[in-house]
Amino acid sequence: MTADPKVEVAAAGHGAEPRGKRGEDGQATYLIAIAEALWEEMERDERVYMLGEDIGAYGGAFKVTEGFMDRFGADRVMDTPIAEETIVGMAVGSAMEGLRPVAEFQYADFMTSGFDEITTVLSRYHYRAGVPLPVVLRGPSGGGVRASSFHSINPEPWFAYAGGLKIMCPAFPSDAKGLLKSAIRDDNPTMFLEHKWLYRRIKEQVSTDPDVTVPIGKAAVKREGTDLTIVTYGAMVHKALEAAETLEAKGVSAEVVDLRTVYPLDEETVLRSIEKTSRALVLYESYKFLGIGSEVAAIIAEQAFEHLDAPVMRLAPPNLPVPFSPSLEDAFLPQVADIEAAADRLAAW
Amino acid sequence: MTADPKVEVAAAGHGAEPRGKRGEDGQATYLIAIAEALWEEMERDERVYMLGEDIGAYGGAFKVTEGFMDRFGADRVMDTPIAEETIVGMAVGSAMEGLRPVAEFQYADFMTSGFDEITTVLSRYHYRAGVPLPVVLRGPSGGGVRASSFHSINPEPWFAYAGGLKIMCPAFPSDAKGLLKSAIRDDNPTMFLEHKWLYRRIKEQVSTDPDVTVPIGKAAVKREGTDLTIVTYGAMVHKALEAAETLEAKGVSAEVVDLRTVYPLDEETVLRSIEKTSRALVLYESYKFLGIGSEVAAIIAEQAFEHLDAPVMRLAPPNLPVPFSPSLEDAFLPQVADIEAAADRLAAW
Amino acid sequence: MATEVDPIAEQQDRPLPDERLKEMLGTLMLCRYFDERMEALYRQGRLPGAFYSGRGQEGTHVGAATALRSNDSLFPTHRDLSAQLTKGLDLERVMAQYWGRIDGYLRGRDGNSHIGDWYGNRTFAVMSHLPIAYPVACGAALAYKRAGDDRIALAICGDGSTSNGRWHEALNMSAVLQLPVVWVVNNNQFAYSAPNPVEFHTATIAEKAAAYGMPGVRVDGGEVLEVFDAVRGAVERARNGGGPSLIESVSLRWRGHAGHDPATYMAPELLEEYMTLHDPVKNFQEKLLSWGVVTKDDIDTRSEQIVANFEAAHAFALASPFPEAGDAFLGNWTDDGYWTREPGRGGGTDAS
Amino acid sequence: MATEVDPIAEQQDRPLPDERLKEMLGTLMLCRYFDERMEALYRQGRLPGAFYSGRGQEGTHVGAATALRSNDSLFPTHRDLSAQLTKGLDLERVMAQYWGRIDGYLRGRDGNSHIGDWYGNRTFAVMSHLPIAYPVACGAALAYKRAGDDRIALAICGDGSTSNGRWHEALNMSAVLQLPVVWVVNNNQFAYSAPNPVEFHTATIAEKAAAYGMPGVRVDGGEVLEVFDAVRGAVERARNGGGPSLIESVSLRWRGHAGHDPATYMAPELLEEYMTLHDPVKNFQEKLLSWGVVTKDDIDTRSEQIVANFEAAHAFALASPFPEAGDAFLGNWTDDGYWTREPGRGGGTDAS
Ligand SMILES: Cc1ncc(C[n+]2csc(CCOP(=O)(O)OP(=O)(O)O)c2C)c(N)n1
Ligand SMILES: Cc1ncc(C[n+]2csc(CCOP(=O)(O)OP(=O)(O)O)c2C)c(N)n1
Ligand SMILES: [Mg+2]
Ligand SMILES: [Mg+2]
């Protein structure tokens, strides 16, 4: 089920609490930061519980919940049958009775297997009937790990369209930890998408203060720039930052805005940046047609028109299954070189 | 199940073939035009068959397939259990063995109940494995008929994102008939969304030549104008045309582009119109955030920037469940007056 | 294997105190009258939206809901308004919902029997997609089990819904987790126009329980006490940690799928048979009369009350304002407080 | 109710001509060897992507697929590569798929056992979502029935997949329509880390067949002839218009869920028991030796062939080019002709 055995085998020690899995330097990987958020919220509020496939004794396909069952018991770290519709339905019903479920999807790809309960029940119930549903749906999304079509999807546009879920796609360990804690504490349904390419590749110093959170719905400028703005999120943030370095060398100053939350969208931060740079490159890993960037581009065109010195440019993969072969997947996903080329064209416009 | 009993009771005579249900004047309603397309294609190619709930003896919830079972038999007009995932799966499997299934969803809302088979199997199979899947999924979509959240959805953005289905949302009987025939003859998966507000409200002269089709993927200018372009589709086309009349009187000449097919999108026709009018109002009934119009606006911003004299404007409902009460639904859906107001602002920009 | 329940109604000892039997009859009469009047209003074009008649199935609805405590939760479908009325929904607010008014339980956001009253009567707001509430019932039951209290969840769906994947997942999940839930299938022999053989290939639905390792019972929906007894047994079992059960209650959908459907696909003899032999209201009325629990007078008085209550509720509904247009954009997130404050009542439209 | 099949393997009369029995053994040996070598390559980091071992379950896979004609269709899962090899997939193209090369059946678009060869061997390209091919099998079967020919569809899935709604819908649909389809469940006792009791609450899967009004049989996956006999019976029944059947073949997943999984959650004794008593390859080898159908020499010769074929196929796979980058954007619509012409072979990358 995993993309890269080498990486998987590198899963941290057994039974240890996540904090204990930080590196020598005290840094936390994206994966460990997520595990810490879950652990701390489970400690903080016993109404919080987790359900999903293989999250208990096994500790999850990516070992995010490793050690949780020993600490919190099988009642709060529930292994379920392979029944996504019912996993979501159970989360909803238990939330209606005061619990705060966090459902893990083994891969975000399988959220489509629970699509109806997510978009018809979870997303609409509060608007229709006024019962808060503090449900968190989380799972590994995204490509670039040679896992092919069924283990690489970016489903956020599907669920953003539904309108009743707050959706987060963090790019950094600190944001991941802070946003997941906010999601668990939020009384509204939330979807937390963990980009699997980041799980073990990205690490940083992450606060150990259990009450440090990151607000849902706020983007962040991850790099200041003056010539153009790259609006992006998830794994692409790191490709954008890498490209920005080279561009800098070439004399192009790129600002990088990390959306962090894709629904609701932080229009203000995006627009403020465009007002400053007057050029927008929207970079996203969800498919180009009706991917998150389509909405971002539309918002910019609608609300920042007077500030634009060039067309809003978009860089994203086609609306096709993510292919397996390295030669295909590399061509399929936006690469750093593609970003540089696009930024060059945009700056020169 | 139906929106308006008065309308439903007006369902045409029993057992007659659709052609016989045209009005005195020989005009065909949107519903009859669809029934004629199905009937003619069933006559033309015996590999074509229909499956769905209550489409046989009952003739379908909206009576689109009334009389079909008598003519084509229960094998080609199959009543199925309430199992959307399997209705789609069966369509796929039978298409792999040479049949050409047309699956009816009682309401397009229930396409989410078959979401995984649609987006994971039907949409991706040819790209992955090279087996053509001539499957048509059809169903009544859209609001404005006081049918509330579960009988009013516009699901086209969800399925357009998947990328492997050609999706049509016709506004006129002739386009509906011609596009549905093209869909049935297409070797690729198609989704045909019938706006239920149009079923019996809209009629026109429709060709009786069984070989007249309308090409998939081509938009049409339904009204010429010079000051601004309203890009829209489905039921909103009629609201746009109505608004255009009033605007004309006020001296604002609006061009109305009917997308007809929402995936793949006819960028050329849209861009040509914007080059002419330099102003774009994107009007759509799918939700505003990541609705079809988001992509249209993004495309215009990206490719027609030099031609724009004003920001791309969007008018669409919020991403919320369609409410039942008339006072709510009227506020929720874009009305003719809203279109006029938006067009005025745009023209004055 | 399905085990036939020995109809307690035939026994001499009564399953409930006379007062409760009387109450049950009153509820049956109310549901029947409400159904008839609402359908008439619909046919006259005076009732907006759709109407799903539950006539002929009141024995299932009233029998099942009567076996619940007020804090047990009920997960019904579009067909089960009678079960919600039995659970305690207020007629005025129910009718206000049909007319799309602000005093409806869903504040005009949904209509007809797509209704629910979670905080008041613990009923889940009905959704169309079938049987989408079944998995949700698992969750409520899970919460009761976790809390260690003895509440239970009861979900109803129709015969046709048993062919949907959600039905299977929910029953299977409830068995694996041994959840305190009761699964009631209202087998009214039709799914819209589809008779049972188009929906499944077994003689009964009750026998499917064996595939989940839970008891399955088939009862006569024409006999409210038979339904009540079977459901009460399943409820007790669930309360005491015995896990889930499946109950198939057989009746006939007397009317079309919804108001617009003449149901010409239904054999007149079948309808005839059920209306004469399996009328849950008539049968129970006669039983209570024969038992001397009620008199003809009691029944007449109750009928008058019901008519009066219906008229009052109808008047209330028509007098209730439509929601304010601006409400359409509120209430999605908890943060805007729409659902915790009184809604505006300034809505005005002559639509519907 | 599940009915135990009387293991034909114990009978003196042989179910198949000696040549076919020999062939069956060869296939079993190939599948076993392929599985062991591929896992080894994976562990050495020389095999990209994932590897799902089917070891210990070859009896189910080979027994089931051997009962099919070449134009019958097979709908497998990630675990069932051995069934596809039995159906006739070419080792070279299978391995080219694992290495993401253009000569793979899916031209590098997918990897590992997410493979299929519709036009050649009538096998459906595996998809991850479970058990998403079950409904599709209904469609193929429907087409056979409509065409009036005697072809059938056979679908395999695992024990864990039976708890998913699609499994129920497909079985129910096939029973209602009396489709010529055979449902095989490879009960290897685990769904990733979940043992049967976490997935369902019945003693067997076979008994669930009663809920669909179809026969259900439980066989020992360690005895390939037992599986073959049961599947052949179900296949004949389907061919002759007898409708669908369910066959549960019990074995054990000897390895982890996939290459990365040490399966520490599995009791060593259980594994021990199955590897010694229920090894389908060893058992069948001994049987054929005792029956005198094969000699020790035959087996050694066959083993050498298999090793040679594997090496050749491995070499072929590594020599096959990666797809051209531009191919990534082709083949979605039939119109671009990508799938009807030979693919470009100029791809080059040292990735993987
Ligand atoms: C998933 C889904 N598909 C289709 C429908 C449309 N529909 C509404 S009611 C109905 C028939 C339901 O039959 P049954 O389950 O027996 O319930 P009944 O109406 O007889 O009480 C159908 C097909 C739906 N509501 N949900
Ligand atoms: C709908 C869905 N949910 C989750 C998964 C992730 N997953 C892949 S294999 C697997 C276990 C499958 O168990 P089983 O059906 O017994 O098949 P086996 O692997 O044992 O052959 C899971 C949970 C999936 N593939 N599909
Ligand atoms: Mg029914
Ligand atoms: Mg298994």
mmCIF file of C-alpha atoms in Angstrom, chain B residues 46-51 75-76 78-99 113 116-117 120-133 162-167 186-189 263-264, chain D residues 71 73 75 105-107 109-110 114-116 118-119 122-129 131-144 146 151 164-166 169-170 172-173 176-177 179 327-336 338-339:
data_model
loop_
_atom_site.group_PDB
_atom_site.id
_atom_site.type_symbol
_atom_site.label_atom_id
_atom_site.label_comp_id
_atom_site.label_asym_id
_atom_site.label_seq_id
_atom_site.Cartn_x
_atom_site.Cartn_y
_atom_site.Cartn_z
ATOM 1 C CA GLU B 46 -29.847 -2.676 -30.758
ATOM 2 C CA ARG B 47 -26.670 -2.695 -28.650
ATOM 3 C CA VAL B 48 -28.150 0.343 -26.929
ATOM 4 C CA TYR B 49 -30.129 -0.476 -23.788
ATOM 5 C CA MET B 50 -31.352 1.414 -20.758
ATOM 6 C CA LEU B 51 -31.159 0.565 -17.083
ATOM 7 C CA ASP B 75 -34.274 -6.667 -21.551
ATOM 8 C CA ARG B 76 -33.488 -3.317 -23.104
ATOM 9 C CA MET B 78 -34.230 -2.732 -17.362
ATOM 10 C CA ASP B 79 -35.648 -1.905 -13.956
ATOM 11 C CA THR B 80 -32.950 -2.245 -11.321
ATOM 12 C CA PRO B 81 -32.762 -2.347 -7.539
ATOM 13 C CA ILE B 82 -31.765 0.837 -5.677
ATOM 14 C CA ALA B 83 -28.041 0.263 -6.088
ATOM 15 C CA GLU B 84 -26.398 3.136 -7.955
ATOM 16 C CA GLU B 85 -22.834 1.871 -7.538
ATOM 17 C CA THR B 86 -23.864 -1.361 -9.168
ATOM 18 C CA ILE B 87 -26.003 0.285 -11.834
ATOM 19 C CA VAL B 88 -22.870 2.124 -12.965
ATOM 20 C CA GLY B 89 -20.682 -0.946 -12.542
ATOM 21 C CA MET B 90 -23.091 -2.994 -14.638
ATOM 22 C CA ALA B 91 -23.106 -0.350 -17.307
ATOM 23 C CA VAL B 92 -19.308 -0.482 -17.407
ATOM 24 C CA GLY B 93 -19.097 -4.259 -17.530
ATOM 25 C CA SER B 94 -21.709 -4.573 -20.246
ATOM 26 C CA ALA B 95 -19.984 -1.844 -22.261
ATOM 27 C CA MET B 96 -16.732 -3.806 -22.033
ATOM 28 C CA GLU B 97 -18.604 -6.646 -23.706
ATOM 29 C CA GLY B 98 -19.967 -4.546 -26.539
ATOM 30 C CA LEU B 99 -23.252 -3.134 -25.287
ATOM 31 C CA SER B 113 -24.520 7.321 -4.512
ATOM 32 C CA ASP B 116 -16.899 5.726 -6.796
ATOM 33 C CA GLU B 117 -17.879 3.560 -9.760
ATOM 34 C CA THR B 120 -12.799 5.551 -10.177
ATOM 35 C CA VAL B 121 -13.896 2.984 -12.749
ATOM 36 C CA LEU B 122 -15.850 4.615 -15.556
ATOM 37 C CA SER B 123 -13.841 7.824 -15.715
ATOM 38 C CA ARG B 124 -10.376 6.247 -15.513
ATOM 39 C CA TYR B 125 -10.564 2.880 -17.192
ATOM 40 C CA HIS B 126 -9.810 3.830 -20.773
ATOM 41 C CA TYR B 127 -6.809 5.963 -19.843
ATOM 42 C CA ARG B 128 -5.434 3.121 -17.737
ATOM 43 C CA ALA B 129 -6.310 0.096 -19.804
ATOM 44 C CA GLY B 130 -7.459 1.192 -23.249
ATOM 45 C CA VAL B 131 -10.918 -0.343 -23.282
ATOM 46 C CA PRO B 132 -13.540 2.070 -24.676
ATOM 47 C CA LEU B 133 -16.585 2.495 -22.444
ATOM 48 C CA ALA B 162 -12.712 13.517 -12.718
ATOM 49 C CA GLY B 163 -11.689 14.218 -16.302
ATOM 50 C CA GLY B 164 -12.821 11.069 -18.047
ATOM 51 C CA LEU B 165 -16.439 11.896 -18.809
ATOM 52 C CA LYS B 166 -17.861 14.211 -21.437
ATOM 53 C CA ILE B 167 -20.577 16.213 -19.705
ATOM 54 C CA ASP B 186 -19.776 8.367 -28.593
ATOM 55 C CA ASP B 187 -17.304 5.641 -27.633
ATOM 56 C CA ASN B 188 -16.315 7.548 -24.519
ATOM 57 C CA PRO B 189 -18.186 7.779 -21.205
ATOM 58 C CA TYR B 263 -16.520 19.134 -20.207
ATOM 59 C CA PRO B 264 -14.521 19.364 -22.331
ATOM 60 C CA ASN D 71 -13.213 -16.226 -23.169
ATOM 61 C CA SER D 73 -13.924 -13.007 -17.903
ATOM 62 C CA PHE D 75 -12.323 -9.739 -12.224
ATOM 63 C CA TYR D 105 0.002 -4.485 -20.048
ATOM 64 C CA LEU D 106 -0.974 -0.980 -18.946
ATOM 65 C CA ARG D 107 1.940 0.650 -20.786
ATOM 66 C CA ARG D 109 0.277 3.736 -16.470
ATOM 67 C CA ASP D 110 -0.089 1.501 -13.466
ATOM 68 C CA HIS D 114 -2.944 -3.521 -10.649
ATOM 69 C CA ILE D 115 -2.826 -5.245 -13.984
ATOM 70 C CA GLY D 116 -5.219 -6.679 -16.528
ATOM 71 C CA TRP D 118 -8.950 -7.545 -21.369
ATOM 72 C CA TYR D 119 -8.475 -8.191 -25.051
ATOM 73 C CA ARG D 122 -10.264 -11.334 -20.597
ATOM 74 C CA THR D 123 -8.976 -10.112 -17.237
ATOM 75 C CA PHE D 124 -10.137 -6.797 -15.810
ATOM 76 C CA ALA D 125 -7.406 -4.304 -14.904
ATOM 77 C CA VAL D 126 -7.286 -4.335 -11.094
ATOM 78 C CA MET D 127 -8.369 -1.244 -9.201
ATOM 79 C CA SER D 128 -7.568 -0.562 -5.565
ATOM 80 C CA HIS D 129 -10.961 0.432 -4.278
ATOM 81 C CA PRO D 131 -14.358 -4.561 -4.167
ATOM 82 C CA ILE D 132 -15.008 -2.182 -7.017
ATOM 83 C CA ALA D 133 -14.833 -4.810 -9.768
ATOM 84 C CA TYR D 134 -17.724 -6.810 -8.314
ATOM 85 C CA PRO D 135 -20.443 -4.588 -9.825
ATOM 86 C CA VAL D 136 -18.522 -4.545 -13.112
ATOM 87 C CA ALA D 137 -18.580 -8.351 -13.216
ATOM 88 C CA CYS D 138 -22.385 -8.131 -13.068
ATOM 89 C CA GLY D 139 -22.269 -6.092 -16.252
ATOM 90 C CA ALA D 140 -20.117 -8.543 -18.175
ATOM 91 C CA ALA D 141 -22.395 -11.365 -17.030
ATOM 92 C CA LEU D 142 -25.417 -9.350 -18.105
ATOM 93 C CA ALA D 143 -23.929 -9.003 -21.582
ATOM 94 C CA TYR D 144 -23.360 -12.777 -21.817
ATOM 95 C CA ARG D 146 -28.279 -10.884 -23.220
ATOM 96 C CA ARG D 151 -19.793 -17.389 -21.224
ATOM 97 C CA ASN D 164 -18.174 -3.245 1.831
ATOM 98 C CA GLY D 165 -21.491 -2.150 0.343
ATOM 99 C CA ARG D 166 -20.439 -2.896 -3.202
ATOM 100 C CA GLU D 169 -25.052 -4.782 -4.122
ATOM 101 C CA ALA D 170 -23.294 -6.956 -6.655
ATOM 102 C CA ASN D 172 -27.905 -9.023 -4.680
ATOM 103 C CA MET D 173 -28.084 -7.709 -8.233
ATOM 104 C CA VAL D 176 -32.211 -10.679 -8.833
ATOM 105 C CA LEU D 177 -31.140 -10.838 -12.476
ATOM 106 C CA LEU D 179 -26.660 -13.544 -13.907
ATOM 107 C CA ASP D 327 2.307 9.648 -23.452
ATOM 108 C CA ALA D 328 1.122 10.902 -20.073
ATOM 109 C CA PHE D 329 -1.283 13.237 -21.853
ATOM 110 C CA LEU D 330 -2.699 10.692 -24.308
ATOM 111 C CA GLY D 331 -5.223 7.900 -24.177
ATOM 112 C CA ASN D 332 -8.007 9.487 -22.167
ATOM 113 C CA TRP D 333 -10.428 9.780 -25.074
ATOM 114 C CA THR D 334 -10.677 7.048 -27.669
ATOM 115 C CA ASP D 335 -10.345 9.696 -30.350
ATOM 116 C CA ASP D 336 -6.592 10.299 -29.991
ATOM 117 C CA TYR D 338 -3.239 6.187 -28.381
ATOM 118 C CA TRP D 339 -4.507 2.749 -27.453
#
